[in-house]
Short mmCIF file of C-alpha atoms and ligand atoms in Angstrom, two decimals:
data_model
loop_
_atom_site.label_atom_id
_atom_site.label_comp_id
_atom_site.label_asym_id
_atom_site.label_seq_id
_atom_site.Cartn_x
_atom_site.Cartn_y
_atom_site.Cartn_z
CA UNK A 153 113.27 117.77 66.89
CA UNK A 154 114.03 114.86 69.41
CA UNK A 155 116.00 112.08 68.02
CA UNK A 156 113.91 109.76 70.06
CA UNK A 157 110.25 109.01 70.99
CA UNK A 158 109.24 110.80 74.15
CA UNK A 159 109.51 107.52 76.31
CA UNK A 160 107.92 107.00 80.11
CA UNK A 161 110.66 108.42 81.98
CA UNK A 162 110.54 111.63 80.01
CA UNK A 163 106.68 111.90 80.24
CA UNK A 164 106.89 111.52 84.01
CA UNK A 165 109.75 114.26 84.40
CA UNK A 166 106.86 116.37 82.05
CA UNK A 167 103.49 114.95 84.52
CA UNK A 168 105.60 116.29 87.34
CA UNK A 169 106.46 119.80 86.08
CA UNK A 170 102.68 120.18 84.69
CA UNK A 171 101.55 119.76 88.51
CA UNK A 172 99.44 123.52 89.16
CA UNK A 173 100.19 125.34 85.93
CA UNK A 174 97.96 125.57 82.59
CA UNK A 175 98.98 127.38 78.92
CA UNK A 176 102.39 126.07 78.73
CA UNK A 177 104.53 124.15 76.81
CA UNK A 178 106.55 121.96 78.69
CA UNK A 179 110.05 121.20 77.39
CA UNK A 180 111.73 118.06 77.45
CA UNK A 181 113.48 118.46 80.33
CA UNK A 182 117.20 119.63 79.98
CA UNK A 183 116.44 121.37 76.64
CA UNK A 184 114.24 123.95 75.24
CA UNK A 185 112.61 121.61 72.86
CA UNK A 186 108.82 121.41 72.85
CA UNK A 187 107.52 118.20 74.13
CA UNK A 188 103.80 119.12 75.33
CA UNK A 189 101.59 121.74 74.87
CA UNK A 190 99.30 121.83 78.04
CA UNK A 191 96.07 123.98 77.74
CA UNK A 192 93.74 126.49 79.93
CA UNK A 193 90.27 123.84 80.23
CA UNK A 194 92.84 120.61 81.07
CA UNK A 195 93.41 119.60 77.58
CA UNK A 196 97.03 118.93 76.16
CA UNK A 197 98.89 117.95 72.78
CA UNK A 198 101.98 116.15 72.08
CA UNK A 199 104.26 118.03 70.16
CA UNK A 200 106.53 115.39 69.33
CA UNK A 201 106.52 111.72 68.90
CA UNK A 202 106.14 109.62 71.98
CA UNK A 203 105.58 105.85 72.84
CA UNK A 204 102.24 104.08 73.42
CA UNK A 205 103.39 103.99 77.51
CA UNK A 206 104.35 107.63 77.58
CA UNK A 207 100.64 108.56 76.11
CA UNK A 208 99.12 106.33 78.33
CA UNK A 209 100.83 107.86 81.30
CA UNK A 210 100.54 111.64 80.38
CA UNK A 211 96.43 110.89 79.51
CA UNK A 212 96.36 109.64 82.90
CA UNK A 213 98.03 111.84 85.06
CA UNK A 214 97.86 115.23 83.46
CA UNK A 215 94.08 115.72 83.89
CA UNK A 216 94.76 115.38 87.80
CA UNK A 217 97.71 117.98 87.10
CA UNK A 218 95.50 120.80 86.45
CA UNK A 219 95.19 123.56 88.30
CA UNK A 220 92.12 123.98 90.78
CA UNK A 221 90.99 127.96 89.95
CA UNK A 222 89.12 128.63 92.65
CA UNK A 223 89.59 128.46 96.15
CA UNK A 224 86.60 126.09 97.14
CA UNK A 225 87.31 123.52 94.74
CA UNK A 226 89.21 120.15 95.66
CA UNK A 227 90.11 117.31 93.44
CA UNK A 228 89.65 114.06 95.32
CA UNK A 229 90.74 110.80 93.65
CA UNK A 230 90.13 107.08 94.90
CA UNK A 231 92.24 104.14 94.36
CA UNK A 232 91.74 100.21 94.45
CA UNK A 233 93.97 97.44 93.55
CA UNK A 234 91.93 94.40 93.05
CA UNK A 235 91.73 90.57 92.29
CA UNK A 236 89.67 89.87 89.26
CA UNK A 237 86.88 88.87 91.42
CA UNK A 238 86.73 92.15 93.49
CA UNK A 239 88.73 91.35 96.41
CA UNK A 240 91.10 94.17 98.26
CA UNK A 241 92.70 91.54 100.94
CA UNK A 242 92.23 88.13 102.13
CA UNK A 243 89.99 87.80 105.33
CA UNK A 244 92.72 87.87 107.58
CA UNK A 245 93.42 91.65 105.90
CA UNK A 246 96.80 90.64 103.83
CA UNK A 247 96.74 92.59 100.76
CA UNK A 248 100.50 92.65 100.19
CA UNK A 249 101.03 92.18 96.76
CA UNK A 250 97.45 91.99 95.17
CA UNK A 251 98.96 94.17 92.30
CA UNK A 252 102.42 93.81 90.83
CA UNK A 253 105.34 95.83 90.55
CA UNK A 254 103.93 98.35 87.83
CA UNK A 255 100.67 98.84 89.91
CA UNK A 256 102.61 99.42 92.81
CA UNK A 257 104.51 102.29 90.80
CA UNK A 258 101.66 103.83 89.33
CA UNK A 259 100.34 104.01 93.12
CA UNK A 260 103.70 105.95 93.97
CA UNK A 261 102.81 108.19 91.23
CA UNK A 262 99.10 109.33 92.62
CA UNK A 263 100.60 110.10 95.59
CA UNK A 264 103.07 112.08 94.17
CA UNK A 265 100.75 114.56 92.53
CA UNK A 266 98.71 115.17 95.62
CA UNK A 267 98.62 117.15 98.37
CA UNK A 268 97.09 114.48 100.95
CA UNK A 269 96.60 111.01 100.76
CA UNK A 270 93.96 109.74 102.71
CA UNK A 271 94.01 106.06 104.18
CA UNK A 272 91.12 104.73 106.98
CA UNK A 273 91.92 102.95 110.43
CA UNK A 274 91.60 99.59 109.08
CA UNK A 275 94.44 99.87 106.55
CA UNK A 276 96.45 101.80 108.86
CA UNK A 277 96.02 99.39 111.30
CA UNK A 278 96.83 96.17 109.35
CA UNK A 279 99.44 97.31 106.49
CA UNK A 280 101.41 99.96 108.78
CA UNK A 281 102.03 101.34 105.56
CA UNK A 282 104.11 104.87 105.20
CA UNK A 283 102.26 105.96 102.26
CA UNK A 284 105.47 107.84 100.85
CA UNK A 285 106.88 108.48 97.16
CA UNK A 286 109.61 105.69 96.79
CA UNK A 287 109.05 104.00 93.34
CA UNK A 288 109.55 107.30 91.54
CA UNK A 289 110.46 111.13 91.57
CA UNK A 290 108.11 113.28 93.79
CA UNK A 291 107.50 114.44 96.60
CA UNK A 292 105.67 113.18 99.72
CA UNK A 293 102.00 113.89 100.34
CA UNK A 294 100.53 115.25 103.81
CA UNK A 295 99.51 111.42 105.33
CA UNK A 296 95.86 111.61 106.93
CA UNK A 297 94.36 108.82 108.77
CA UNK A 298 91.08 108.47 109.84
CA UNK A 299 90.94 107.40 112.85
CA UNK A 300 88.06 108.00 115.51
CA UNK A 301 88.81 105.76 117.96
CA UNK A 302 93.16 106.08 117.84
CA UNK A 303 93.49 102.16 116.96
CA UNK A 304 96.32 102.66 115.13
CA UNK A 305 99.28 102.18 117.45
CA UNK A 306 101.69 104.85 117.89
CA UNK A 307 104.35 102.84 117.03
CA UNK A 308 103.32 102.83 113.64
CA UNK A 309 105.21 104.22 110.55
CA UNK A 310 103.19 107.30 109.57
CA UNK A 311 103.50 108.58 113.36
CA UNK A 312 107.40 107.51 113.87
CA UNK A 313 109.19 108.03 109.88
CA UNK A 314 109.02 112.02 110.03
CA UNK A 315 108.79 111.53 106.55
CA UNK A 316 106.41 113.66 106.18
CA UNK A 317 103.50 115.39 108.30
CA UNK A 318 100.61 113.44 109.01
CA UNK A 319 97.20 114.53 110.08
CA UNK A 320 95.62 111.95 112.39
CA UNK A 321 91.75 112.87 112.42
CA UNK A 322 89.90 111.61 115.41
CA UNK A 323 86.85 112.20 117.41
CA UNK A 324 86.46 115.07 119.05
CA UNK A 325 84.68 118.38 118.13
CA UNK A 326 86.62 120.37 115.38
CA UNK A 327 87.61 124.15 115.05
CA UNK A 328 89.48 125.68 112.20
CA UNK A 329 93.16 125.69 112.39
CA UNK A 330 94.91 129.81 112.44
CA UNK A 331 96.59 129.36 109.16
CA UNK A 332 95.56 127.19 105.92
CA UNK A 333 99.05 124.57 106.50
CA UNK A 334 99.76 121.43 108.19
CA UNK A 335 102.65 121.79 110.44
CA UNK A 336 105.45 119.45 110.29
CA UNK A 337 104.84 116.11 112.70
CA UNK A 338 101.88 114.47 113.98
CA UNK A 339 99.39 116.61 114.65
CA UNK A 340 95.81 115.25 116.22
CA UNK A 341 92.88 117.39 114.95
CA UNK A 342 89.71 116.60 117.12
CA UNK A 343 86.94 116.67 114.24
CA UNK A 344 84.79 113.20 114.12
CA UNK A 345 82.26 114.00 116.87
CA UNK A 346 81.97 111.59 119.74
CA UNK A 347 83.64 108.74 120.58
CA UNK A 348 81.27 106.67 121.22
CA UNK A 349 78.98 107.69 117.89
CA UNK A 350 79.23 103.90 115.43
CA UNK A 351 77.93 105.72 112.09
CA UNK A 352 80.29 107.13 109.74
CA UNK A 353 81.60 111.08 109.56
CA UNK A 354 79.84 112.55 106.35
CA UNK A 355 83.29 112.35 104.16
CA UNK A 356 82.69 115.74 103.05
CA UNK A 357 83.61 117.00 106.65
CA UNK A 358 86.50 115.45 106.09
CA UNK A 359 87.30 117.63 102.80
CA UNK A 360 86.23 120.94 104.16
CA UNK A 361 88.61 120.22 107.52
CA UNK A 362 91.47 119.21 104.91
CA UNK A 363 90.70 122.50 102.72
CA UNK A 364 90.84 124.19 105.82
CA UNK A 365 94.95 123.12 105.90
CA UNK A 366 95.05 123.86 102.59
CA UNK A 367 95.03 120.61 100.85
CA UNK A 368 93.03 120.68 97.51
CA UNK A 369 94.24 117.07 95.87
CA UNK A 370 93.39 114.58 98.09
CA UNK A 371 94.37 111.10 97.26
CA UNK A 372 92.24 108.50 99.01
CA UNK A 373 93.98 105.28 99.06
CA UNK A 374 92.03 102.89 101.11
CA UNK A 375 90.61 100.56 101.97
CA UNK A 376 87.34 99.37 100.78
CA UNK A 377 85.36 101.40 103.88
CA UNK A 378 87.30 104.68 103.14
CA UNK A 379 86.43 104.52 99.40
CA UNK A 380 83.20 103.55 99.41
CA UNK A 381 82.21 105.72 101.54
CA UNK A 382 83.93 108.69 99.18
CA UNK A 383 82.19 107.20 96.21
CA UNK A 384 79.11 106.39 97.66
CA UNK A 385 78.79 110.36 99.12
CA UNK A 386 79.95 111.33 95.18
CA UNK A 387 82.63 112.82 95.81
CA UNK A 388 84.85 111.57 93.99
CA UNK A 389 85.86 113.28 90.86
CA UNK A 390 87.96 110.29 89.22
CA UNK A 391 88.98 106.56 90.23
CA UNK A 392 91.43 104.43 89.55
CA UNK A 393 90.43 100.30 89.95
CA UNK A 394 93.48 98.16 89.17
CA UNK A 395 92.75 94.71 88.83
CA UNK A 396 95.63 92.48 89.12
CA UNK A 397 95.23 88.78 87.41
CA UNK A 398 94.67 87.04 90.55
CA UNK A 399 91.43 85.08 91.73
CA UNK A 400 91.03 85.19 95.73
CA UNK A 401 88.07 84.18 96.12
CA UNK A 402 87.16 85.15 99.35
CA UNK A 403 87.79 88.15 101.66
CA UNK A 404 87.16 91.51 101.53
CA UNK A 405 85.26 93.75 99.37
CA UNK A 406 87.05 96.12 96.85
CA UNK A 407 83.22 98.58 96.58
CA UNK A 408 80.86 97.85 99.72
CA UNK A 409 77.42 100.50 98.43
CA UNK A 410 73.53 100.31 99.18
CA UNK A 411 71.76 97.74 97.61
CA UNK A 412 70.17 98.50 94.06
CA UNK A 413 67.34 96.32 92.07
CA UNK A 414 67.98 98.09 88.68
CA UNK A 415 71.36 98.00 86.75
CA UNK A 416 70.09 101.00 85.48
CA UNK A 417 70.87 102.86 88.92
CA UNK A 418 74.55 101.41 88.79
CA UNK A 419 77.17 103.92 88.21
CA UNK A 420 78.76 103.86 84.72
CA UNK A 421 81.53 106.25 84.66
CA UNK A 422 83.35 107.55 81.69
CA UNK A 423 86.20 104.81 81.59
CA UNK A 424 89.79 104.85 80.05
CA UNK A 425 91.56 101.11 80.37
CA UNK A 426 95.21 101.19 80.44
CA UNK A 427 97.96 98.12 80.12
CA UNK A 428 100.20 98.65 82.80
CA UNK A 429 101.46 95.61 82.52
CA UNK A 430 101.53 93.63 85.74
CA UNK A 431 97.65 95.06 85.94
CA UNK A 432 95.23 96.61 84.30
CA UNK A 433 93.84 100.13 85.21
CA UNK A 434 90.36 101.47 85.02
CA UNK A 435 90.69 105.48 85.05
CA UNK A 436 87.06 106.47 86.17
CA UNK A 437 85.84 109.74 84.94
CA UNK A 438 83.03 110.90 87.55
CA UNK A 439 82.83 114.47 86.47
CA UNK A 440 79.83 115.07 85.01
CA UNK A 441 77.52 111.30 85.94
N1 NAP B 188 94.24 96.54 97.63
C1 NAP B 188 94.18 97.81 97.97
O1 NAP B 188 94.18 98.73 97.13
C2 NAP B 188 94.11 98.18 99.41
C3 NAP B 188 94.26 99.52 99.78
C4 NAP B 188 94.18 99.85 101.12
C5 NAP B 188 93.94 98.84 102.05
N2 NAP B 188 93.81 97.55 101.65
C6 NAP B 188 93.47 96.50 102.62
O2 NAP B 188 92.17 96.79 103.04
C7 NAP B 188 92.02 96.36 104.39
C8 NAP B 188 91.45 97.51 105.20
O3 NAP B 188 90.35 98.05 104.52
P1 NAP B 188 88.93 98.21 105.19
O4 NAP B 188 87.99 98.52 104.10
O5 NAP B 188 88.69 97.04 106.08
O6 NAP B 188 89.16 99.46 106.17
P2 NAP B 188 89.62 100.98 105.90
O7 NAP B 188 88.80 101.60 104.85
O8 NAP B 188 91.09 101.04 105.76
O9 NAP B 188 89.29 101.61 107.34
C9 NAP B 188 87.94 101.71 107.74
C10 NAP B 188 87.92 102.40 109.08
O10 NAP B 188 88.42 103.73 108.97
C11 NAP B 188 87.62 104.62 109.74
N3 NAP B 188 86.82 105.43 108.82
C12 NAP B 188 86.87 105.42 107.47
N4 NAP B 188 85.98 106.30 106.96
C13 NAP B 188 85.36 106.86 108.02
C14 NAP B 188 84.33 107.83 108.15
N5 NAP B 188 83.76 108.39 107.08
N6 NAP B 188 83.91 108.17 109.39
C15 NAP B 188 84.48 107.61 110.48
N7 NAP B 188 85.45 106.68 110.44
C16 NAP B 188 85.88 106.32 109.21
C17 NAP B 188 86.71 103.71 110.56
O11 NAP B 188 87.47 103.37 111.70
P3 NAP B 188 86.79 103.00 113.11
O12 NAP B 188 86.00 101.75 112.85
O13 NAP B 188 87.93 102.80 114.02
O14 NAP B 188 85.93 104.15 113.48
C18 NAP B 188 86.51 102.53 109.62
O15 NAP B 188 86.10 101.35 110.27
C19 NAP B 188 93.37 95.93 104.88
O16 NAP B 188 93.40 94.52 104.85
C20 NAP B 188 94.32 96.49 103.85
O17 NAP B 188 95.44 95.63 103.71
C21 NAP B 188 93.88 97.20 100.35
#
């Protein structure tokens, strides 16, 4: 028995040696003491005391742990941090610090479990962010940007840091790379027809292409376009909203979808709320709505 509570540290050593496996029992780490029991359909147990954070992080991570069985499937996960009144940046595109330090963590923490983590032109463009694993243990995810129209100077960190590959998707017409893996670098993959076409690339093209290099958990990160567009196309299998305590009141959209008349036709996902505690997260549960 463990003399104390599995605490948040602990559960995120466990999240990150749960990543691809199923029917285990996880240690705690250094010792061959039981800590959690993970199961074959996704579910898991604790098998020893824990605190309230250390639940909250292991219910929210390990689901996107799991193992994909077959070869088709992908997991694709969405992110948002947003003001209480549904603002992603001001109109001028700042966005730097909507959520606080602990939202900024649990960020780190998606992209650690992921294979690929997906961000469109417009963020790329404004934030010149390097979309890396720094707040925590982990490693990097493949960086993708969607980018049609190469806006995003080449100056900028994901095509200068080497700190890890990135796929830069632009327009062009597409054919299947030799082997399923992204090779280290920059590389350009031609796959979002014409240059000069305005309406957006069905997002599931943009799956099958990242399949096609092998990436299964794809992370898309922003911004409001890129998400949307995922949710709206129902794809995604699970998002996360954070919503910092902050009032903007202007700017742009967090969700951007067709117009409905009926709240009936809104979307009302399965929803777990978790403290943070600089912000509060909505885990969305898509699978099966
Ligand atoms: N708070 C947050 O969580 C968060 C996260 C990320 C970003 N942000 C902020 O959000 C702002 C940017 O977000 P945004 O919504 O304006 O833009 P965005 O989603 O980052 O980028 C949209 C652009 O990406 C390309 N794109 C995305 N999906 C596409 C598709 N299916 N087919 C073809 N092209 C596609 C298009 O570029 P082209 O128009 O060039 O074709 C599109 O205009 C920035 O201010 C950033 O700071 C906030």
């Amino acid at each position: 028995m463990a003399a104390r509570p599995l605490d948040i540290d602990t559960a995120w050593e466990l999240v990150l040696s749960a990543v691809d496996r199923s029917n285990v029992t996880l240690p705690f780490p250094g010792t061959e003491t039981p800590a959690v029991r993970i199961n074959g359909q996704g579910s898991w147990n604790l098998m020893q005391p824990a605190t309230h954070e250390a639940q909250s992080l292991l219910s929210v991570f390990l689901p996107l742990c799991r193992p994909l069985p077959d070869n088709a499937q992908l997991n694709v996960i969405g992110q948002l941090g947003q003001s209480l009144d549904g603002r992603i940046a001001t109109v001028t595109g700042r966005s730097r610090f909507i959520n606080g330090d602990d939202g900024i963590t649990h960020l780190h923490r998606i992209r650690a479990v992921s294979d690929a983590v997906i961000v469109g032109a417009g963020t790329a463009l404004t934030d010149n962010p390097r979309l890396t694993v720094r707040r925590t243990h982990g490693r990097n995810p493949v960086r993708v940007v969607i980018d049609r129209h190469r806006r995003v100077p080449d100056s900028h960190h994901l095509f200068t840091d080497g700190e890890a590959p990135t796929l830069r998707l632009i327009s062009g017409t597409y054919s299947k790379p030799p082997h399923a893996e992204v090779p280290p670098g920059v590389t350009d993959v031609p796959c979002l027809g014409r240059p000069e076409d305005d309406a957006p690339v069905d997002p599931a093209h943009i799956l099958e292409v990242l399949a096609d290099y092998g990436l299964r958990k794809i992370f898309v990160e922003g911004g409001g376009v890129t998400v949307s567009a995922f949710l709206n196309a129902g794809l995604l299998n699970r998002l996360h909203v954070m919503v910092a305590p902050m009032i903007i009141g202007s700017g742009r959209p967090a969700f951007s979808l067709p117009e409905i008349d009926l709240l009936d036709d809104a979307l009302r996902p399965r929803a777990q709320l978790v403290n943070l505690g600089s912000d509060m997260l909505f885990d969305l549960d898509f699978s099966g709505t």
